[in-house]
Amino acid sequence: MKTILTYGTFDLFHIGHLRLLQRLSALGDRLVVGVSTDEFNHLKGKKTVVPFADRIEIVRALACVDLAIPETCWEQKVDDIRRHEVSIFGMGNDWAGKFDELKAHCEVVYLPRTEGISSTHIRKTLKILDQTHVGELKQALDLISSIIDRFD
Ligand code: C2G
């Protein structure tokens, strides 16, 4: 049994997350995914839109995921590798080299990220669309249509 282990926040779950989990799953027989809790993300200085309970439920529901566990701290990885008898630890290459110390316990791989999509980018786009901005847009549109009216 070849077990693969990875971790992530998986906020605003998107195709980049899915492709990474599918590619990691294809490296072995069983995929274990650590999903960062809201408290741990706070420690990481990361704000999420989707709460932990929903993010882990989404990850758990994926066909390529065999087990999803909470990620509560940076230090739990070695314990998780031992507990789940992990053969391969994998992350996207935005983490390249960051977990090499785990090579003492299992194989470590960094896979290419999916370009052009990120939760940060989605959050920025949503921010543009939030209510205050919609209000400004409405005002601008009213102004434009009043100008157009003058030409009628
Ligand atoms: N990812 C990807 N392609 C993207 C975006 C993300 O392949 N376009 C990968 C990342 O490289 C990562 C995984 O998806 O391996 C999850 O990404 P995040 O949710 O951003 O995870 P992060 O907050 O970086 O948490 O202990 C490690 C941390 O928990 C990692």
Short mmCIF file of N, CA and C and ligand atoms in Angstrom, two decimals:
data_model
loop_
_atom_site.label_atom_id
_atom_site.label_comp_id
_atom_site.label_asym_id
_atom_site.label_seq_id
_atom_site.Cartn_x
_atom_site.Cartn_y
_atom_site.Cartn_z
N MET A 1 0.85 -1.19 0.00
CA MET A 1 0.00 0.00 0.00
C MET A 1 0.89 1.24 0.00
N LYS A 2 0.78 2.03 -1.08
CA LYS A 2 1.59 3.26 -1.18
C LYS A 2 0.72 4.46 -0.80
N THR A 3 1.04 5.07 0.33
CA THR A 3 0.24 6.20 0.81
C THR A 3 0.91 7.53 0.49
N ILE A 4 0.10 8.47 -0.04
CA ILE A 4 0.58 9.81 -0.38
C ILE A 4 -0.02 10.79 0.62
N LEU A 5 0.76 11.79 1.04
CA LEU A 5 0.28 12.79 2.00
C LEU A 5 0.51 14.19 1.46
N THR A 6 -0.49 15.08 1.63
CA THR A 6 -0.32 16.48 1.26
C THR A 6 -1.14 17.35 2.20
N TYR A 7 -0.93 18.66 2.15
CA TYR A 7 -1.64 19.61 3.01
C TYR A 7 -2.04 20.83 2.20
N GLY A 8 -3.08 21.51 2.68
CA GLY A 8 -3.46 22.74 2.01
C GLY A 8 -4.61 23.43 2.72
N THR A 9 -4.90 24.64 2.30
CA THR A 9 -6.04 25.40 2.83
C THR A 9 -7.28 25.10 2.00
N PHE A 10 -7.15 25.00 0.73
CA PHE A 10 -8.23 24.69 -0.21
C PHE A 10 -9.42 25.63 -0.04
N ASP A 11 -9.14 26.93 0.08
CA ASP A 11 -10.20 27.93 0.18
C ASP A 11 -10.74 28.21 -1.22
N LEU A 12 -12.06 28.39 -1.36
CA LEU A 12 -12.66 28.64 -2.68
C LEU A 12 -12.15 27.59 -3.67
N PHE A 13 -12.45 26.33 -3.35
CA PHE A 13 -11.88 25.18 -4.07
C PHE A 13 -11.97 25.38 -5.59
N HIS A 14 -10.82 25.21 -6.27
CA HIS A 14 -10.81 25.45 -7.72
C HIS A 14 -10.05 24.34 -8.45
N ILE A 15 -9.98 24.48 -9.80
CA ILE A 15 -9.42 23.43 -10.65
C ILE A 15 -7.95 23.14 -10.31
N GLY A 16 -7.21 24.17 -9.85
CA GLY A 16 -5.81 23.96 -9.49
C GLY A 16 -5.69 22.97 -8.33
N HIS A 17 -6.57 23.14 -7.33
CA HIS A 17 -6.57 22.22 -6.18
C HIS A 17 -6.92 20.81 -6.65
N LEU A 18 -7.96 20.71 -7.47
CA LEU A 18 -8.41 19.38 -7.92
C LEU A 18 -7.32 18.66 -8.69
N ARG A 19 -6.68 19.38 -9.65
CA ARG A 19 -5.66 18.73 -10.48
C ARG A 19 -4.48 18.27 -9.63
N LEU A 20 -4.11 19.07 -8.64
CA LEU A 20 -2.98 18.65 -7.80
C LEU A 20 -3.34 17.38 -7.02
N LEU A 21 -4.52 17.33 -6.44
CA LEU A 21 -4.92 16.16 -5.65
C LEU A 21 -5.05 14.93 -6.55
N GLN A 22 -5.57 15.11 -7.77
CA GLN A 22 -5.68 13.96 -8.69
C GLN A 22 -4.30 13.44 -9.08
N ARG A 23 -3.36 14.37 -9.34
CA ARG A 23 -2.02 13.93 -9.74
C ARG A 23 -1.30 13.25 -8.58
N LEU A 24 -1.50 13.75 -7.37
CA LEU A 24 -0.87 13.11 -6.20
C LEU A 24 -1.48 11.73 -5.97
N SER A 25 -2.78 11.64 -6.10
CA SER A 25 -3.47 10.36 -5.89
C SER A 25 -2.96 9.30 -6.87
N ALA A 26 -2.65 9.74 -8.09
CA ALA A 26 -2.19 8.81 -9.13
C ALA A 26 -0.79 8.26 -8.84
N LEU A 27 -0.08 8.85 -7.86
CA LEU A 27 1.29 8.39 -7.52
C LEU A 27 1.26 7.17 -6.61
N GLY A 28 0.06 6.81 -6.09
CA GLY A 28 0.03 5.69 -5.14
C GLY A 28 -1.35 5.07 -5.02
N ASP A 29 -1.61 4.41 -3.89
CA ASP A 29 -2.87 3.70 -3.69
C ASP A 29 -3.85 4.48 -2.80
N ARG A 30 -3.33 5.41 -1.97
CA ARG A 30 -4.17 6.07 -0.96
C ARG A 30 -3.68 7.50 -0.76
N LEU A 31 -4.61 8.44 -0.78
CA LEU A 31 -4.23 9.86 -0.61
C LEU A 31 -4.81 10.40 0.69
N VAL A 32 -3.90 10.89 1.55
CA VAL A 32 -4.30 11.52 2.82
C VAL A 32 -4.05 13.02 2.68
N VAL A 33 -5.08 13.84 2.99
CA VAL A 33 -4.96 15.29 2.82
C VAL A 33 -5.19 16.01 4.14
N GLY A 34 -4.23 16.81 4.55
CA GLY A 34 -4.37 17.65 5.73
C GLY A 34 -4.95 19.00 5.31
N VAL A 35 -6.08 19.38 5.92
CA VAL A 35 -6.74 20.65 5.58
C VAL A 35 -6.53 21.62 6.74
N SER A 36 -5.95 22.79 6.42
CA SER A 36 -5.60 23.76 7.47
C SER A 36 -6.84 24.28 8.18
N THR A 37 -6.82 24.24 9.52
CA THR A 37 -7.94 24.79 10.28
C THR A 37 -7.93 26.32 10.18
N ASP A 38 -9.02 26.96 10.57
CA ASP A 38 -9.09 28.42 10.54
C ASP A 38 -8.08 29.02 11.51
N GLU A 39 -7.90 28.35 12.67
CA GLU A 39 -6.95 28.85 13.67
C GLU A 39 -5.52 28.78 13.11
N PHE A 40 -5.19 27.68 12.44
CA PHE A 40 -3.84 27.53 11.87
C PHE A 40 -3.62 28.55 10.76
N ASN A 41 -4.64 28.79 9.94
CA ASN A 41 -4.53 29.80 8.88
C ASN A 41 -4.32 31.18 9.48
N HIS A 42 -4.96 31.40 10.61
CA HIS A 42 -4.76 32.69 11.30
C HIS A 42 -3.29 32.83 11.66
N LEU A 43 -2.72 31.73 12.16
CA LEU A 43 -1.28 31.71 12.49
C LEU A 43 -0.43 31.95 11.24
N LYS A 44 -0.89 31.41 10.11
CA LYS A 44 -0.17 31.57 8.84
C LYS A 44 -0.38 32.96 8.24
N GLY A 45 -1.28 33.76 8.93
CA GLY A 45 -1.57 35.10 8.40
C GLY A 45 -2.42 35.03 7.14
N LYS A 46 -3.21 33.94 7.06
CA LYS A 46 -4.02 33.73 5.85
C LYS A 46 -5.50 33.84 6.19
N LYS A 47 -6.22 34.71 5.48
CA LYS A 47 -7.67 34.83 5.72
C LYS A 47 -8.40 34.00 4.67
N THR A 48 -9.41 33.24 5.09
CA THR A 48 -10.16 32.43 4.13
C THR A 48 -11.60 32.90 4.06
N VAL A 49 -12.25 32.59 2.94
CA VAL A 49 -13.68 32.92 2.75
C VAL A 49 -14.53 31.76 3.27
N VAL A 50 -14.09 30.54 2.97
CA VAL A 50 -14.87 29.34 3.32
C VAL A 50 -14.36 28.78 4.66
N PRO A 51 -15.27 28.56 5.63
CA PRO A 51 -14.83 28.05 6.93
C PRO A 51 -14.29 26.61 6.85
N PHE A 52 -13.45 26.26 7.84
CA PHE A 52 -12.77 24.95 7.85
C PHE A 52 -13.74 23.79 7.66
N ALA A 53 -14.85 23.79 8.40
CA ALA A 53 -15.79 22.64 8.34
C ALA A 53 -16.23 22.37 6.91
N ASP A 54 -16.48 23.45 6.13
CA ASP A 54 -16.91 23.28 4.74
C ASP A 54 -15.74 22.85 3.86
N ARG A 55 -14.55 23.46 4.12
CA ARG A 55 -13.39 23.12 3.26
C ARG A 55 -13.03 21.65 3.40
N ILE A 56 -13.05 21.13 4.64
CA ILE A 56 -12.66 19.72 4.80
C ILE A 56 -13.75 18.79 4.27
N GLU A 57 -15.01 19.20 4.37
CA GLU A 57 -16.10 18.37 3.82
C GLU A 57 -15.98 18.27 2.29
N ILE A 58 -15.61 19.37 1.66
CA ILE A 58 -15.43 19.37 0.20
C ILE A 58 -14.28 18.42 -0.18
N VAL A 59 -13.15 18.54 0.52
CA VAL A 59 -11.99 17.69 0.21
C VAL A 59 -12.34 16.21 0.45
N ARG A 60 -13.05 15.94 1.55
CA ARG A 60 -13.44 14.56 1.88
C ARG A 60 -14.32 13.94 0.80
N ALA A 61 -15.10 14.76 0.14
CA ALA A 61 -16.07 14.27 -0.85
C ALA A 61 -15.43 13.94 -2.20
N LEU A 62 -14.15 14.30 -2.37
CA LEU A 62 -13.50 14.07 -3.66
C LEU A 62 -13.17 12.59 -3.86
N ALA A 63 -13.40 12.08 -5.06
CA ALA A 63 -13.15 10.66 -5.37
C ALA A 63 -11.67 10.30 -5.18
N CYS A 64 -10.78 11.26 -5.41
CA CYS A 64 -9.34 10.95 -5.35
C CYS A 64 -8.79 11.02 -3.92
N VAL A 65 -9.61 11.44 -2.95
CA VAL A 65 -9.16 11.58 -1.56
C VAL A 65 -9.68 10.42 -0.71
N ASP A 66 -8.77 9.74 0.00
CA ASP A 66 -9.16 8.60 0.83
C ASP A 66 -9.38 9.01 2.29
N LEU A 67 -8.63 10.02 2.75
CA LEU A 67 -8.76 10.48 4.13
C LEU A 67 -8.39 11.95 4.20
N ALA A 68 -9.22 12.74 4.90
CA ALA A 68 -8.89 14.15 5.13
C ALA A 68 -8.80 14.38 6.63
N ILE A 69 -7.70 15.02 7.06
CA ILE A 69 -7.44 15.25 8.48
C ILE A 69 -7.23 16.75 8.71
N PRO A 70 -7.48 17.25 9.93
CA PRO A 70 -7.21 18.68 10.19
C PRO A 70 -5.70 18.94 10.26
N GLU A 71 -5.27 20.07 9.70
CA GLU A 71 -3.88 20.51 9.87
C GLU A 71 -3.93 21.67 10.86
N THR A 72 -3.34 21.45 12.04
CA THR A 72 -3.45 22.45 13.11
C THR A 72 -2.13 23.17 13.39
N CYS A 73 -0.99 22.61 12.87
CA CYS A 73 0.31 23.23 13.12
C CYS A 73 1.33 22.75 12.09
N TRP A 74 2.49 23.46 11.99
CA TRP A 74 3.52 23.08 11.02
C TRP A 74 4.17 21.77 11.43
N GLU A 75 4.21 21.51 12.76
CA GLU A 75 5.04 20.41 13.29
C GLU A 75 4.40 19.03 13.17
N GLN A 76 3.14 18.91 12.76
CA GLN A 76 2.45 17.61 12.80
C GLN A 76 2.86 16.66 11.67
N LYS A 77 3.59 17.17 10.67
CA LYS A 77 3.86 16.37 9.45
C LYS A 77 4.60 15.06 9.75
N VAL A 78 5.66 15.10 10.56
CA VAL A 78 6.43 13.87 10.83
C VAL A 78 5.54 12.83 11.53
N ASP A 79 4.74 13.27 12.48
CA ASP A 79 3.80 12.34 13.16
C ASP A 79 2.82 11.75 12.15
N ASP A 80 2.29 12.61 11.27
CA ASP A 80 1.32 12.13 10.28
C ASP A 80 1.96 11.13 9.32
N ILE A 81 3.23 11.39 8.94
CA ILE A 81 3.94 10.47 8.04
C ILE A 81 4.06 9.10 8.72
N ARG A 82 4.41 9.11 9.99
CA ARG A 82 4.55 7.82 10.71
C ARG A 82 3.18 7.16 10.90
N ARG A 83 2.21 7.96 11.38
CA ARG A 83 0.89 7.38 11.70
C ARG A 83 0.24 6.74 10.48
N HIS A 84 0.37 7.39 9.33
CA HIS A 84 -0.30 6.89 8.12
C HIS A 84 0.63 6.11 7.20
N GLU A 85 1.85 5.81 7.71
CA GLU A 85 2.83 5.02 6.94
C GLU A 85 2.97 5.57 5.51
N VAL A 86 3.30 6.84 5.46
CA VAL A 86 3.35 7.57 4.19
C VAL A 86 4.61 7.23 3.40
N SER A 87 4.42 6.98 2.09
CA SER A 87 5.57 6.72 1.19
C SER A 87 6.03 8.01 0.52
N ILE A 88 5.05 8.85 0.13
CA ILE A 88 5.38 10.08 -0.61
C ILE A 88 4.66 11.28 0.01
N PHE A 89 5.42 12.34 0.29
CA PHE A 89 4.85 13.62 0.71
C PHE A 89 4.92 14.53 -0.51
N GLY A 90 3.78 15.15 -0.88
CA GLY A 90 3.77 15.97 -2.08
C GLY A 90 3.08 17.31 -1.89
N MET A 91 3.59 18.33 -2.59
CA MET A 91 2.99 19.67 -2.58
C MET A 91 3.13 20.27 -3.97
N GLY A 92 2.43 21.38 -4.21
CA GLY A 92 2.64 22.14 -5.43
C GLY A 92 3.99 22.85 -5.36
N ASN A 93 4.55 23.19 -6.53
CA ASN A 93 5.93 23.72 -6.52
C ASN A 93 6.07 25.15 -6.01
N ASP A 94 4.98 25.77 -5.58
CA ASP A 94 5.13 27.04 -4.88
C ASP A 94 5.75 26.79 -3.51
N TRP A 95 5.82 25.52 -3.10
CA TRP A 95 6.46 25.12 -1.84
C TRP A 95 7.80 24.43 -2.11
N ALA A 96 8.30 24.51 -3.33
CA ALA A 96 9.53 23.77 -3.68
C ALA A 96 10.65 24.00 -2.66
N GLY A 97 11.20 22.89 -2.15
CA GLY A 97 12.33 22.95 -1.22
C GLY A 97 11.94 23.20 0.23
N LYS A 98 10.72 23.66 0.47
CA LYS A 98 10.30 24.07 1.83
C LYS A 98 10.14 22.89 2.79
N PHE A 99 9.92 21.68 2.26
CA PHE A 99 9.71 20.53 3.15
C PHE A 99 10.75 19.44 2.91
N ASP A 100 11.93 19.86 2.44
CA ASP A 100 12.97 18.84 2.14
C ASP A 100 13.41 18.08 3.38
N GLU A 101 13.25 18.69 4.56
CA GLU A 101 13.67 17.98 5.79
C GLU A 101 12.87 16.68 5.97
N LEU A 102 11.72 16.59 5.32
CA LEU A 102 10.90 15.38 5.45
C LEU A 102 11.48 14.20 4.67
N LYS A 103 12.52 14.48 3.84
CA LYS A 103 13.15 13.40 3.06
C LYS A 103 13.78 12.35 3.98
N ALA A 104 13.96 12.71 5.25
CA ALA A 104 14.48 11.74 6.23
C ALA A 104 13.43 10.68 6.55
N HIS A 105 12.18 10.97 6.21
CA HIS A 105 11.07 10.07 6.60
C HIS A 105 10.35 9.43 5.41
N CYS A 106 10.39 10.10 4.24
CA CYS A 106 9.71 9.53 3.06
C CYS A 106 10.17 10.28 1.81
N GLU A 107 9.67 9.86 0.65
CA GLU A 107 10.00 10.57 -0.59
C GLU A 107 9.25 11.91 -0.57
N VAL A 108 9.87 12.96 -1.10
CA VAL A 108 9.23 14.29 -1.14
C VAL A 108 9.18 14.76 -2.60
N VAL A 109 7.97 15.12 -3.09
CA VAL A 109 7.84 15.60 -4.47
C VAL A 109 7.11 16.95 -4.49
N TYR A 110 7.50 17.79 -5.46
CA TYR A 110 6.83 19.07 -5.69
C TYR A 110 6.33 19.06 -7.14
N LEU A 111 5.02 19.15 -7.32
CA LEU A 111 4.43 19.05 -8.66
C LEU A 111 4.12 20.45 -9.19
N PRO A 112 4.19 20.63 -10.53
CA PRO A 112 3.89 21.96 -11.09
C PRO A 112 2.47 22.40 -10.74
N ARG A 113 2.32 23.66 -10.36
CA ARG A 113 0.98 24.22 -10.09
C ARG A 113 0.20 24.40 -11.38
N THR A 114 -1.11 24.53 -11.28
CA THR A 114 -1.94 24.87 -12.44
C THR A 114 -1.89 26.39 -12.60
N GLU A 115 -1.41 26.86 -13.73
CA GLU A 115 -1.25 28.30 -13.95
C GLU A 115 -2.60 28.99 -14.13
N GLY A 116 -2.65 30.29 -13.75
CA GLY A 116 -3.82 31.11 -14.09
C GLY A 116 -4.99 31.02 -13.13
N ILE A 117 -4.84 30.31 -12.01
CA ILE A 117 -5.97 30.22 -11.06
C ILE A 117 -5.40 30.18 -9.65
N SER A 118 -5.98 30.95 -8.75
CA SER A 118 -5.59 30.88 -7.35
C SER A 118 -6.72 31.44 -6.49
N SER A 119 -6.78 30.97 -5.25
CA SER A 119 -7.82 31.46 -4.33
C SER A 119 -7.63 32.95 -4.09
N THR A 120 -6.36 33.38 -4.03
CA THR A 120 -6.07 34.80 -3.81
C THR A 120 -6.69 35.63 -4.94
N HIS A 121 -6.53 35.14 -6.18
CA HIS A 121 -7.06 35.87 -7.34
C HIS A 121 -8.59 35.90 -7.28
N ILE A 122 -9.22 34.79 -6.92
CA ILE A 122 -10.68 34.74 -6.83
C ILE A 122 -11.16 35.71 -5.75
N ARG A 123 -10.44 35.73 -4.60
CA ARG A 123 -10.83 36.64 -3.51
C ARG A 123 -10.77 38.09 -3.97
N LYS A 124 -9.70 38.42 -4.73
CA LYS A 124 -9.55 39.81 -5.22
C LYS A 124 -10.72 40.16 -6.15
N THR A 125 -11.07 39.22 -7.03
CA THR A 125 -12.17 39.45 -7.97
C THR A 125 -13.48 39.66 -7.20
N LEU A 126 -13.71 38.82 -6.19
CA LEU A 126 -14.95 38.95 -5.39
C LEU A 126 -14.99 40.30 -4.71
N LYS A 127 -13.82 40.75 -4.23
CA LYS A 127 -13.76 42.03 -3.51
C LYS A 127 -14.24 43.16 -4.41
N ILE A 128 -13.83 43.08 -5.68
CA ILE A 128 -14.23 44.12 -6.64
C ILE A 128 -15.74 44.15 -6.76
N LEU A 129 -16.34 43.03 -6.62
CA LEU A 129 -17.79 42.92 -6.84
C LEU A 129 -18.61 43.15 -5.60
N ASP A 130 -17.96 43.42 -4.48
CA ASP A 130 -18.79 43.52 -3.27
C ASP A 130 -19.62 44.79 -3.28
N GLN A 131 -20.58 44.86 -2.41
CA GLN A 131 -21.68 45.83 -2.42
C GLN A 131 -21.19 47.26 -2.60
N THR A 132 -20.22 47.69 -1.82
CA THR A 132 -19.83 49.11 -1.90
C THR A 132 -19.47 49.42 -3.34
N HIS A 133 -18.79 48.50 -3.98
CA HIS A 133 -18.38 48.77 -5.37
C HIS A 133 -19.58 48.74 -6.28
N VAL A 134 -20.51 47.87 -6.00
CA VAL A 134 -21.71 47.82 -6.84
C VAL A 134 -22.41 49.17 -6.76
N GLY A 135 -22.44 49.76 -5.56
CA GLY A 135 -23.07 51.08 -5.39
C GLY A 135 -22.41 52.10 -6.28
N GLU A 136 -21.09 52.11 -6.27
CA GLU A 136 -20.34 53.08 -7.10
C GLU A 136 -20.64 52.85 -8.58
N LEU A 137 -20.70 51.57 -8.94
CA LEU A 137 -20.97 51.24 -10.35
C LEU A 137 -22.34 51.79 -10.75
N LYS A 138 -23.33 51.62 -9.84
CA LYS A 138 -24.69 52.10 -10.13
C LYS A 138 -24.67 53.61 -10.38
N GLN A 139 -23.98 54.32 -9.50
CA GLN A 139 -23.89 55.79 -9.65
C GLN A 139 -23.29 56.15 -10.99
N ALA A 140 -22.22 55.46 -11.35
CA ALA A 140 -21.54 55.78 -12.62
C ALA A 140 -22.48 55.52 -13.78
N LEU A 141 -23.20 54.40 -13.71
CA LEU A 141 -24.14 54.07 -14.80
C LEU A 141 -25.24 55.12 -14.89
N ASP A 142 -25.75 55.57 -13.74
CA ASP A 142 -26.80 56.60 -13.75
C ASP A 142 -26.28 57.85 -14.43
N LEU A 143 -25.02 58.20 -14.10
CA LEU A 143 -24.42 59.41 -14.68
C LEU A 143 -24.32 59.26 -16.20
N ILE A 144 -23.83 58.10 -16.64
CA ILE A 144 -23.66 57.86 -18.09
C ILE A 144 -25.02 57.94 -18.78
N SER A 145 -26.03 57.30 -18.18
CA SER A 145 -27.33 57.31 -18.89
C SER A 145 -27.92 58.72 -18.88
N SER A 146 -27.65 59.53 -17.86
CA SER A 146 -28.18 60.91 -17.89
C SER A 146 -27.47 61.70 -18.98
N ILE A 147 -26.18 61.40 -19.21
CA ILE A 147 -25.47 62.09 -20.30
C ILE A 147 -26.07 61.66 -21.63
N ILE A 148 -26.28 60.35 -21.79
CA ILE A 148 -26.84 59.84 -23.05
C ILE A 148 -28.20 60.47 -23.30
N ASP A 149 -29.00 60.58 -22.21
CA ASP A 149 -30.36 61.16 -22.36
C ASP A 149 -30.29 62.54 -23.00
N ARG A 150 -29.22 63.31 -22.62
CA ARG A 150 -29.12 64.68 -23.13
C ARG A 150 -28.96 64.69 -24.65
N PHE A 151 -28.43 63.61 -25.19
CA PHE A 151 -28.21 63.57 -26.65
C PHE A 151 -29.45 63.15 -27.40
N ASP A 152 -30.46 62.61 -26.70
CA ASP A 152 -31.69 62.11 -27.37
C ASP A 152 -32.50 63.23 -27.96
N1 C2G B 1 -2.16 24.60 -6.10
C1 C2G B 1 -1.92 24.25 -7.44
N2 C2G B 1 -2.30 25.12 -8.44
C2 C2G B 1 -2.91 26.29 -8.15
C3 C2G B 1 -3.17 26.66 -6.80
C4 C2G B 1 -2.78 25.78 -5.79
O1 C2G B 1 -1.37 23.17 -7.74
N3 C2G B 1 -3.26 27.10 -9.18
C5 C2G B 1 -1.71 23.68 -5.04
C6 C2G B 1 -0.69 24.33 -4.08
O2 C2G B 1 0.60 24.28 -4.64
C7 C2G B 1 -0.84 23.47 -2.83
C8 C2G B 1 -2.33 23.04 -2.89
O3 C2G B 1 -2.81 23.35 -4.20
O4 C2G B 1 0.00 22.31 -2.90
C9 C2G B 1 -3.18 23.77 -1.86
O5 C2G B 1 -2.94 25.16 -2.03
P1 C2G B 1 -3.37 26.16 -0.85
O6 C2G B 1 -4.77 25.89 -0.47
O7 C2G B 1 -3.00 27.54 -1.27
O8 C2G B 1 -2.43 25.65 0.34
P2 C2G B 1 -1.55 26.52 1.34
O9 C2G B 1 -2.39 27.56 1.96
O10 C2G B 1 -0.34 26.94 0.61
O11 C2G B 1 -1.23 25.46 2.50
O12 C2G B 1 1.42 22.95 5.48
C10 C2G B 1 1.26 23.38 4.15
C11 C2G B 1 0.14 24.34 4.01
O13 C2G B 1 -1.01 23.88 4.61
C12 C2G B 1 -0.12 24.66 2.55
#
